[in-house]
Every structure is written in structure tokens, then in C-alpha cells.
mmCIF file of C-alpha atoms in Angstrom:
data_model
loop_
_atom_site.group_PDB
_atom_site.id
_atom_site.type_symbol
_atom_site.label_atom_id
_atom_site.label_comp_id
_atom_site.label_asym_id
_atom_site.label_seq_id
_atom_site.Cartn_x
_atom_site.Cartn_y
_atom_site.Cartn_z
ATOM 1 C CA UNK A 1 -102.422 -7.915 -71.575
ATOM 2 C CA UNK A 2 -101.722 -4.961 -69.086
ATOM 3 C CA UNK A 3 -101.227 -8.084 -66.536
ATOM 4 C CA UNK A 4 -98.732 -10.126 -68.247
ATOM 5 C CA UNK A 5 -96.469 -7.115 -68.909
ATOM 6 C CA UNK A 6 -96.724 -6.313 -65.222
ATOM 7 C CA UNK A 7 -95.399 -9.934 -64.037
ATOM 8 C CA UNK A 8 -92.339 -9.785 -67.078
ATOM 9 C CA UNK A 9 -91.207 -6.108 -65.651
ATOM 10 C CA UNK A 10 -91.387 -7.813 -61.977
ATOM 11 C CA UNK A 11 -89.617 -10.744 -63.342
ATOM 12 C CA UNK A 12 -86.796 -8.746 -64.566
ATOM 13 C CA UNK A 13 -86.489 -6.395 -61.828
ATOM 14 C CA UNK A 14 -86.368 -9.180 -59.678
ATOM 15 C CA UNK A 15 -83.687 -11.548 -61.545
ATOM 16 C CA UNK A 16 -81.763 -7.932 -61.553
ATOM 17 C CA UNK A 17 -81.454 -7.676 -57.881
ATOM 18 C CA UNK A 18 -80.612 -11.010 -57.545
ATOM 19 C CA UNK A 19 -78.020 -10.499 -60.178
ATOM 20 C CA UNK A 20 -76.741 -7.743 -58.803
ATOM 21 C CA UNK A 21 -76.809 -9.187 -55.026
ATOM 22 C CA UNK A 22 -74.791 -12.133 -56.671
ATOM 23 C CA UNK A 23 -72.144 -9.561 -57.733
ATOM 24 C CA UNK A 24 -71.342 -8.168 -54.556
ATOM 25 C CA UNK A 25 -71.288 -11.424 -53.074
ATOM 26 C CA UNK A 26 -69.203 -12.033 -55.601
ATOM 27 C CA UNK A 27 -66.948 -8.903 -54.704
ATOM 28 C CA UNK A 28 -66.794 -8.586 -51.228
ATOM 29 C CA UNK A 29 -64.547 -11.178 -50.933
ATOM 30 C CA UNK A 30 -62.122 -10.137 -53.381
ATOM 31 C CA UNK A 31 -62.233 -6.903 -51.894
ATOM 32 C CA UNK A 32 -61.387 -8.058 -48.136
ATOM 33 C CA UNK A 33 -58.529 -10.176 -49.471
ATOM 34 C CA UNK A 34 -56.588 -7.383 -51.673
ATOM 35 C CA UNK A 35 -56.862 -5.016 -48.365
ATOM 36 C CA UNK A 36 -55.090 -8.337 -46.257
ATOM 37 C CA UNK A 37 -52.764 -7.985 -49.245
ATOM 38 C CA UNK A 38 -52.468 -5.048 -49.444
ATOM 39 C CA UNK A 39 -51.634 -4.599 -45.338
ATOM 40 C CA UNK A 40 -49.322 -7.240 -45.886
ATOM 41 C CA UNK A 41 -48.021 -5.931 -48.639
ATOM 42 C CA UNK A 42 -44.039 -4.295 -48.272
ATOM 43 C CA UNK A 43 -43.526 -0.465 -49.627
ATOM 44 C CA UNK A 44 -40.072 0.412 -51.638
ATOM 45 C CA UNK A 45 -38.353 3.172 -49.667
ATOM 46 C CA UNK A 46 -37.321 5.994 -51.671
ATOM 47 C CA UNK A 47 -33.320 4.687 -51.738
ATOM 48 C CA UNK A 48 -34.728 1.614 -53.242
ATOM 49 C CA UNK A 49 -35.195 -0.355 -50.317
ATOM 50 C CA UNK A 50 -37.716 -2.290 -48.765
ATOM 51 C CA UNK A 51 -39.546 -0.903 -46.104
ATOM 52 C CA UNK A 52 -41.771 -3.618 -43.615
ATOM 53 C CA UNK A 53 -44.992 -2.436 -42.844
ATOM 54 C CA UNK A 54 -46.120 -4.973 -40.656
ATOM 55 C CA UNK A 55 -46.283 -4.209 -37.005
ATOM 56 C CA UNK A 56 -43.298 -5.677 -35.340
ATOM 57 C CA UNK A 57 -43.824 -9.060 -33.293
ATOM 58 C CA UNK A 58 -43.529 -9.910 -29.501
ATOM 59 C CA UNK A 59 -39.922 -11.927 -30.621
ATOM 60 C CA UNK A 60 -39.159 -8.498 -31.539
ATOM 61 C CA UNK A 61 -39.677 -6.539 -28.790
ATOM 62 C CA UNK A 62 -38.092 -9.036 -26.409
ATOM 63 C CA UNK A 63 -34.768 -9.073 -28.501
ATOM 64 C CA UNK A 64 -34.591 -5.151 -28.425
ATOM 65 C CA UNK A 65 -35.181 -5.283 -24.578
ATOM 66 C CA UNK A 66 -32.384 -7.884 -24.221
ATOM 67 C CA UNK A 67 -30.277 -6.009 -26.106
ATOM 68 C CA UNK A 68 -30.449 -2.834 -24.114
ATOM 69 C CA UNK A 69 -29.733 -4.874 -21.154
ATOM 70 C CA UNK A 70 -27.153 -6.105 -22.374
ATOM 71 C CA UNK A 71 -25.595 -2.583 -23.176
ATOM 72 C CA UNK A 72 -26.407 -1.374 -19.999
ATOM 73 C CA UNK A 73 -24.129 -4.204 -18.586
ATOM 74 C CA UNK A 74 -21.489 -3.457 -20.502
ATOM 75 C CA UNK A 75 -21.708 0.437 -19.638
ATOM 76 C CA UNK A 76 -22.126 -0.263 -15.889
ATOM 77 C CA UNK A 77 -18.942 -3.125 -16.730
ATOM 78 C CA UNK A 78 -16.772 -0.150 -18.168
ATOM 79 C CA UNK A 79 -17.616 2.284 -15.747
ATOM 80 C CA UNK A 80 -16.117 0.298 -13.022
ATOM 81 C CA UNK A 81 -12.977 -0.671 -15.201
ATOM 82 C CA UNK A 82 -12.671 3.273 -14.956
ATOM 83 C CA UNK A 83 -13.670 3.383 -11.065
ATOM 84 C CA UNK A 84 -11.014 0.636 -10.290
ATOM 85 C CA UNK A 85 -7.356 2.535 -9.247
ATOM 86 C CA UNK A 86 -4.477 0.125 -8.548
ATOM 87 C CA UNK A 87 -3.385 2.562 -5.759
ATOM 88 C CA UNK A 88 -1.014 -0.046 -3.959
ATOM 89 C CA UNK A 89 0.699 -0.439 -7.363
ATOM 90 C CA UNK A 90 1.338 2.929 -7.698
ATOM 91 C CA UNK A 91 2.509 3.214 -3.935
ATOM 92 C CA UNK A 92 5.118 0.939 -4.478
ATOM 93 C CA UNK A 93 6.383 2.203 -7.317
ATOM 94 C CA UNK A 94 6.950 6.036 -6.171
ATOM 95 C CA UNK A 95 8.409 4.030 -2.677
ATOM 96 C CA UNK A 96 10.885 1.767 -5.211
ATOM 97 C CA UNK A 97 11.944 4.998 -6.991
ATOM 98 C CA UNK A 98 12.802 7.223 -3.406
ATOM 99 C CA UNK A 99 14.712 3.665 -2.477
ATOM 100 C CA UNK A 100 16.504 4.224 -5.874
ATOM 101 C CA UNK A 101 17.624 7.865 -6.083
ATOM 102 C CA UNK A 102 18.254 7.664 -2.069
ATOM 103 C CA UNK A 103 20.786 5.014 -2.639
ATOM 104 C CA UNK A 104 22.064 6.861 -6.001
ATOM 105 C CA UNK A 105 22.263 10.107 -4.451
ATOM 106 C CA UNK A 106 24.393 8.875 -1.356
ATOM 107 C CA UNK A 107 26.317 7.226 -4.400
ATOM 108 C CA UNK A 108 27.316 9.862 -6.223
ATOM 109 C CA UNK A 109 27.733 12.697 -3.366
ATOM 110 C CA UNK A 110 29.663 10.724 -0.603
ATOM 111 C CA UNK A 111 31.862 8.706 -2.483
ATOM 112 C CA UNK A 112 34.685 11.573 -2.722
ATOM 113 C CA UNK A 113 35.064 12.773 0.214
ATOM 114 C CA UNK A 114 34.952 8.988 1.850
ATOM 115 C CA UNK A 115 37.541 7.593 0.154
ATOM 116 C CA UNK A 116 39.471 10.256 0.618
ATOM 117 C CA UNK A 117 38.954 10.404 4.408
ATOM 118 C CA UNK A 118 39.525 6.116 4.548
ATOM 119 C CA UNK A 119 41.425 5.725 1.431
ATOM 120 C CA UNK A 120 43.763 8.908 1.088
ATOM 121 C CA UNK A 121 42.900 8.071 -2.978
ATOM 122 C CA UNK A 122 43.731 11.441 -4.972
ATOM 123 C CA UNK A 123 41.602 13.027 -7.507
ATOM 124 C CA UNK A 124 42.806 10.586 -10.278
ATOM 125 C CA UNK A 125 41.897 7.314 -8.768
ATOM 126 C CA UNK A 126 38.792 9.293 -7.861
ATOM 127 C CA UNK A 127 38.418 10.415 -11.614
ATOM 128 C CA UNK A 128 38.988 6.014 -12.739
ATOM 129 C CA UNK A 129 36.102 5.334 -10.547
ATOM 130 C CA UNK A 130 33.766 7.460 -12.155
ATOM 131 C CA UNK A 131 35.160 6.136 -14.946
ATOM 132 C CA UNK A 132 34.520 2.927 -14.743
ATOM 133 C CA UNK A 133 30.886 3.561 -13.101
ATOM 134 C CA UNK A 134 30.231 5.038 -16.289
ATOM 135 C CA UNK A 135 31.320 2.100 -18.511
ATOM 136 C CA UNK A 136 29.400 -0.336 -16.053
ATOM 137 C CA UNK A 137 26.313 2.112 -16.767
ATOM 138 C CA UNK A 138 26.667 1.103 -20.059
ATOM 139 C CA UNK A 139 27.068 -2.095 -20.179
ATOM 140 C CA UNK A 140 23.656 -2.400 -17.686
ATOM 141 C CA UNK A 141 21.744 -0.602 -19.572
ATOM 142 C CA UNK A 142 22.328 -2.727 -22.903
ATOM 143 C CA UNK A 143 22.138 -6.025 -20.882
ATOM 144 C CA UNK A 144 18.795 -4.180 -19.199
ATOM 145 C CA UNK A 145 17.578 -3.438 -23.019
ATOM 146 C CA UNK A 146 18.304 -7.562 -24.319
ATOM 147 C CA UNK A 147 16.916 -8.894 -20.517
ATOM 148 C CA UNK A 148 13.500 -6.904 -20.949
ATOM 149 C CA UNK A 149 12.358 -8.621 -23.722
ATOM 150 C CA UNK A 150 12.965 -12.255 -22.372
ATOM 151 C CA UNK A 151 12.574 -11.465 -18.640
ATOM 152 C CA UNK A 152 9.164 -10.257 -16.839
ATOM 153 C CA UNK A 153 9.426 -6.375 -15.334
ATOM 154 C CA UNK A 154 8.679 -7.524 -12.046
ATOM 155 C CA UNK A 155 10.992 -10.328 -12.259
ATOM 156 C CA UNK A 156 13.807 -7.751 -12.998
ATOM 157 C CA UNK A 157 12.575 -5.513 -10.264
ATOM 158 C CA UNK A 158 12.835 -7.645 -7.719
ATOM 159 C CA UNK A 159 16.802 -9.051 -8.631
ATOM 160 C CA UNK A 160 17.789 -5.166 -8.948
ATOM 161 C CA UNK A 161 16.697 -4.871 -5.610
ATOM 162 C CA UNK A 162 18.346 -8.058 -4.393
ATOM 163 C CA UNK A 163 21.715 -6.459 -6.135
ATOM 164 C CA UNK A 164 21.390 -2.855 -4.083
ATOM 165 C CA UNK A 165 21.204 -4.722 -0.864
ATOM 166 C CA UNK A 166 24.463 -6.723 -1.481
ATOM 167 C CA UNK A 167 26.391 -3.761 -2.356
ATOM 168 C CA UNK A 168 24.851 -1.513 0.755
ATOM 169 C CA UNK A 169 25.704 -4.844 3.291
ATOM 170 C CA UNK A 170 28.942 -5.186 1.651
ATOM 171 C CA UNK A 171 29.626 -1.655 2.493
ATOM 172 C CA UNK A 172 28.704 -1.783 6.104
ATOM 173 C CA UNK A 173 31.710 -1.554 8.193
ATOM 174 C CA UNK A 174 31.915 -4.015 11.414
ATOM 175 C CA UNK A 175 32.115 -1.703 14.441
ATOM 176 C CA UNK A 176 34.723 -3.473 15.982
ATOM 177 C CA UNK A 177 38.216 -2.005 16.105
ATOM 178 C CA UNK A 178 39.684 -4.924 16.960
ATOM 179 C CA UNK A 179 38.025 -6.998 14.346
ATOM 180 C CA UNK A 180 38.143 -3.933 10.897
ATOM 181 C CA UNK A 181 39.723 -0.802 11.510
ATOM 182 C CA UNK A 182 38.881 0.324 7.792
ATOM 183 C CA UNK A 183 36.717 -0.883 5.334
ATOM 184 C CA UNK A 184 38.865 -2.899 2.937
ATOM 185 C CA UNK A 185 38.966 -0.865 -0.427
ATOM 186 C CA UNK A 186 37.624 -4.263 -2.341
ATOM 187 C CA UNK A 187 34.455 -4.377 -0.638
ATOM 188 C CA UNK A 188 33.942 -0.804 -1.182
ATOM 189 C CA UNK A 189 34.288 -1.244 -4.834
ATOM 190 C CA UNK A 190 32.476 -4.159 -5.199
ATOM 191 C CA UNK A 191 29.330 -2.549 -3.233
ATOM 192 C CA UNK A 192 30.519 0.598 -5.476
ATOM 193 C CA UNK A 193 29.277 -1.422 -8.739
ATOM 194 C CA UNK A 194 26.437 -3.147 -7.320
ATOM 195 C CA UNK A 195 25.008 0.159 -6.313
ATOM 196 C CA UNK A 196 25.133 1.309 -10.032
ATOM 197 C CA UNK A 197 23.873 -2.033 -11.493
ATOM 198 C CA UNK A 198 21.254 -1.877 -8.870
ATOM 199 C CA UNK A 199 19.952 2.112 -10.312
ATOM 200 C CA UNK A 200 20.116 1.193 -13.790
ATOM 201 C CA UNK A 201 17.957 -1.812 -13.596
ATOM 202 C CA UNK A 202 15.772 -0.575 -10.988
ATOM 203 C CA UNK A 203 15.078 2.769 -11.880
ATOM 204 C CA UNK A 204 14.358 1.570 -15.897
ATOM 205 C CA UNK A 205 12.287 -0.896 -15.005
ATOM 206 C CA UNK A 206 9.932 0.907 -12.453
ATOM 207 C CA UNK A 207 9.018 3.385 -15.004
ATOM 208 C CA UNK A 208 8.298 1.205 -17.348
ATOM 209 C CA UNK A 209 6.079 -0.891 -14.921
ATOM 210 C CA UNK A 210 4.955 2.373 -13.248
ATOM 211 C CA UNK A 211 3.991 4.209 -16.519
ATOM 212 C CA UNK A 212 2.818 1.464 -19.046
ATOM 213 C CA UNK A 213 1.760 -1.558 -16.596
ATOM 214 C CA UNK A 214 -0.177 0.105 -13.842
ATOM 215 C CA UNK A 215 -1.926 3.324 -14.173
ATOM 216 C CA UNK A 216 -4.025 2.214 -17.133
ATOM 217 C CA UNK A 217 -6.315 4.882 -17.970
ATOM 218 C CA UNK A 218 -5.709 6.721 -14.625
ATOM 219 C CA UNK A 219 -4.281 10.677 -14.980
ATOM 220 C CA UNK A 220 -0.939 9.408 -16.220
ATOM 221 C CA UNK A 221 0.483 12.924 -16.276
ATOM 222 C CA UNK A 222 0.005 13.817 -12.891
ATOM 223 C CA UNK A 223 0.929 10.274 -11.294
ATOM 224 C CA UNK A 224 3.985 10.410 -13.367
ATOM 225 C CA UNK A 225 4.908 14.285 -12.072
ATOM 226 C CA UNK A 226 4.028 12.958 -8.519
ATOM 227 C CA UNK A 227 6.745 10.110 -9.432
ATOM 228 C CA UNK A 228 9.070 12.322 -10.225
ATOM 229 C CA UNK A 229 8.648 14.747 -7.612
ATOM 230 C CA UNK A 230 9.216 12.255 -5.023
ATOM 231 C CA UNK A 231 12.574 11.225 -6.389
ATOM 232 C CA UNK A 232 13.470 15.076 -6.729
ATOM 233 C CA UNK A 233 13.163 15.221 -3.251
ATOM 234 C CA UNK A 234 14.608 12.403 -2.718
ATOM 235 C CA UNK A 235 18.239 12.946 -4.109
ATOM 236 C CA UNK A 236 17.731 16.794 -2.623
ATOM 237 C CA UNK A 237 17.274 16.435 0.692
ATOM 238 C CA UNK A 238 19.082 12.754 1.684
ATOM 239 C CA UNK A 239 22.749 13.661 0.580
ATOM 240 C CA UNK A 240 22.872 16.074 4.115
ATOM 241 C CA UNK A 241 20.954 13.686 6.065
ATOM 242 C CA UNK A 242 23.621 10.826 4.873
ATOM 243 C CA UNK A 243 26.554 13.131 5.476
ATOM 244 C CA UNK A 244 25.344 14.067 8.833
ATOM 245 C CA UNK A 245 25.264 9.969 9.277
ATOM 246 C CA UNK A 246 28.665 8.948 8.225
ATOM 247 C CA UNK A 247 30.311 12.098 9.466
ATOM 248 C CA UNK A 248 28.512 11.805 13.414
ATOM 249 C CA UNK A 249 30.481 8.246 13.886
ATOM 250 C CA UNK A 250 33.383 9.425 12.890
ATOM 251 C CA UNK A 251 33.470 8.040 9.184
ATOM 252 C CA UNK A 252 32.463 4.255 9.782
ATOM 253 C CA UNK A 253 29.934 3.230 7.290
ATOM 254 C CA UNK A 254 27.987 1.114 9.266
ATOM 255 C CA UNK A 255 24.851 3.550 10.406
ATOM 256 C CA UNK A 256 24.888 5.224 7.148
ATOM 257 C CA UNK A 257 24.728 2.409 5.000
ATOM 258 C CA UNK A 258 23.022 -0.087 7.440
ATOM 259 C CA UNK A 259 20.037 2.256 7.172
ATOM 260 C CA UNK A 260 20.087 1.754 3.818
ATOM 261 C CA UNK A 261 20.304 -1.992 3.730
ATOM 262 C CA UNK A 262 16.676 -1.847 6.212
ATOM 263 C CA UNK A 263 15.551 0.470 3.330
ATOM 264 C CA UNK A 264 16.196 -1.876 0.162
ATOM 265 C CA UNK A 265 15.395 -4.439 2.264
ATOM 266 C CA UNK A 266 11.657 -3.366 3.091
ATOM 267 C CA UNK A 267 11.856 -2.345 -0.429
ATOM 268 C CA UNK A 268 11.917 -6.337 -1.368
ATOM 269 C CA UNK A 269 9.995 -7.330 1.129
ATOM 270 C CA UNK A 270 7.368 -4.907 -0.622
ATOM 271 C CA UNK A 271 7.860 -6.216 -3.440
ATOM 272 C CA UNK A 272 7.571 -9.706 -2.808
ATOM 273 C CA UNK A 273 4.240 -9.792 -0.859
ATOM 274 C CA UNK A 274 2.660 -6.804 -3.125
ATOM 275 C CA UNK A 275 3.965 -8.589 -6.701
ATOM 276 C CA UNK A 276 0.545 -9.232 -7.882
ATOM 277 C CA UNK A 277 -0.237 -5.160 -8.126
ATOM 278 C CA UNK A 278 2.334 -4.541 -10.614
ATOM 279 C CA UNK A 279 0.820 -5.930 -13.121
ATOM 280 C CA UNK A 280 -1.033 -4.793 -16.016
ATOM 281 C CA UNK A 281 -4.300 -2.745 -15.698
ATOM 282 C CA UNK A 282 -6.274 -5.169 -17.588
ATOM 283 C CA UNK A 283 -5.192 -7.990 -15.363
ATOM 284 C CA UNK A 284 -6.080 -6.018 -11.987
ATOM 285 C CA UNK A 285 -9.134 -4.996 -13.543
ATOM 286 C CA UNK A 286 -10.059 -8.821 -14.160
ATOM 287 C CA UNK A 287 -8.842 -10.136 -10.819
ATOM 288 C CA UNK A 288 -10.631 -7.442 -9.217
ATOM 289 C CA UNK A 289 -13.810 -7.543 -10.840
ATOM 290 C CA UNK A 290 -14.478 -11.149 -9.872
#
């Protein structure tokens, strides 16, 4: 009796291990596959957004490496836009203004005392000269104002320079007594007005090209003061130089104002063969950068 109790408590002990081995057979994997689902598995973020928790792929990695690259290529890109200075450009420019204010100064400090010496003119025909300077003045700077907006800068540049070298040459007295004892009055006029059309044009548009074209993001305050300084000079110092000119050949134009035709006309030969540095910064950064 004792024995067949024995073998039913064996019995059940045994069909409760196997029971209970079947359960966590059962379990385990359950178990492993909510913890892959649970890895998987994407956390809210505390603004209500969804927070990845998966460790970031290879793709990943490359694409943030690329990108960097990339940024340090643009960096190393903009800090030689920033290295690049357009220095010819800025040569020529200061050069065109001295050529400018040395022609205006001789202009507008000469002029009396000349055509009083050659002319005998008194101060009212001086005084209508002046006069009509001024008027032409006007009138070139409105034409200047209509011509910028259909004309290129350099363009313009160039034909004001062409203009002050026809009035100097037509100013230039032959040094032949035989062949002009005086310089005829009409010639003096003309080169007269040329000269002023020449400085209204000129002067305009090489500050415009000088100030918005070529210094870019260069120290535009001290370029420009360096500009300026250079034509201060300029109209201080050449009116005794030019008097000392006309006055040491006995008032014949032709080594005063011959000097100044060689000077507007390396001023457009300048011009012409360095045309491609007054241009705008971007474009001398891109044909630079090539």
C-alpha cells in the first residue's frame, strides 16, 4: 500500500517538473523576443517627439563624414575669397584719379592767367568761360547719370579718357613760329570743354568702379582715404609744377600740355590692357580661383 503511494507521489512530482520545464520553454522565447522589441523599440522625448534608440548605421557615419568635408571645403573656399586682393585694380584706379585731378587742377588754375598772357581776354570773358564750364558740368553729369545705366563703367572709363587726350593734344601748341605764333582761341576752347567732359565722366565713374566694383570685402575705408589722398596731392602740388612748365618756354603750351597728353595717354593704355581687373569682386574671385 505504502508502495503504490510512493510511485503516485513520484509520478506527480515528476509530470510537475516536466510541466514546469515545458513552461519555461515555453517562456524563454517570449522573453528574448519582447527584449529585441523592446531594443528596437523608439522612446517619446519629453517635447513629444520621437527619440531613435537604435545605434546609428555605417550609411550614417559616412554621410556625417562627407558632410564635414564638405564644410571644410567651403571654409577653406571662403577663406581664399577673403585672401584674394585685386591690387592691380585698385592701382589703376588711384593712377586714373591723379590723371584726373592733375588735368583738372592745371584746368582750373592756369586758365586765367594764360589767356590773359595769349588772349589779352579781360575778367568778363574770363567770368563766360567759367560760365559756361559750369553749364557743360551739368549737362555731363546728367548725360553721365542716363549713360550709367545702359553703358558698362569700364566702357565709360575708357571714352572719358579718350575725350581728355583730345582736348590736352588740341591744346598743344606747334613750336614753330613760322607755322603758329599763338594758339588759335578755338582750339583752346574746344580742348577747354573736353577737359571738363573728360573730369566729370572720369572722375564719377572711377569711384564708382573703385568703391563698389573692386575692393569687395577689402578695408574699403582706408583704400578709399588712400584714394583720396592721392588726388589731394595731386591738385596740391601739380598747379606749381605746371606753371613752372608753361611759364619756362615762354607761354607755349606745348611742354605743359604735351606732358599731359603722355599722361592720359598711358592712362588708356592702362586701361586697355588691365580692363579685366576692374571688374567686380565676385568675378575676379571666380577667374582667379580657377
Amino acid at each position: 500500500m505504502n508502495i503504490h503511494r510512493d510511485k503516485e507521489v513520484n509520478r506527480s512530482n515528476t509530470l510537475d517538473t516536466e510541466g514546469s520545464s515545458f513552461d519555461s520553454n515555453d517562456e524563454e522565447p517570449l522573453f528574448n523576443q519582447e527584449i529585441e522589441y523592446t531594443c528596437k523599440m523608439t522612446k517619446k522625448s519629453d517635447d513629444g517627439g520621437i527619440l531613435d534608440t537604435e545605434e546609428p548605421s555605417h550609411d550614417n557615419s559616412d554621410d556625417r563624414k562627407n558632410s564635414s568635408n564638405s564644410l571644410h571645403k567651403e571654409d577653406a573656399s571662403s577663406n581664399s575669397e577673403e585672401l584674394l586682393f585685386n591690387a592691380v585694380g585698385i592701382l589703376m584706379c588711384i593712377y586714373f584719379i591723379v590723371i584726373f585731378q592733375y588735368c583738372f587742377s592745371v584746368q582750373e588754375t592756369i586758365t586765367t592767367p594764360m589767356v590773359i598772357k595769349l588772349y589779352d581776354w579781360s575778367a568778363t570773358e574770363i567770368n563766360l568761360l567759367f560760365a559756361g564750364a559750369g553749364v557743360v558740368s551739368i549737362v555731363t553729369s546728367l548725360s553721365v547719370r542716363y549713360l550709367s545705366r545702359r553703358v558698362q563703367d569700364q566702357k565709360l572709363l575708357i571714352v572719358s579718357i579718350m575725350i581728355g587726350l583730345l582736348g590736352s593734344i588740341s591744346i598743344v601748341q606747334i613750336d614753330i613760329p613760322q607755322f603758329e605764333k599763338i594758339l588759335p582761341a578755338g582750339r583752346f576752347i574746344a580742348g577747354f570743354v573736353l577737359t571738363y567732359i573728360a573730369y566729370i565722366i572720369g572722375r564719377n565713374v572711377v569711384m564708382g568702379i573703385f568703391s563698389n566694383v573692386i575692393l569687395g570685402p577689402s578695408d574699403q575705408g582706408k583704400w578709399m582715404g588712400a584714394n583720396t589722398a592721392a588726388g589731394a596731392i595731386t591738385r596740391a602740388i601739380v598747379p606749381f609744377l605746371a606753371w613752372q612748365a608753361i611759364n619756362v618756354v615762354h607761354w607755349r603750351t606745348w611742354l605743359e600740355f604735351g606732358l599731359r597728353s603722355l599722361f592720359l595717354l598711358s592712362a588708356l593704355v592702362g586701361g586697355i590692357m588691365n580692363i579685366r581687373f576692374l571688374v567686380p569682386y565676385s568675378e575676379f574671385v571666380g577667374a582667379n580661383s580657377l
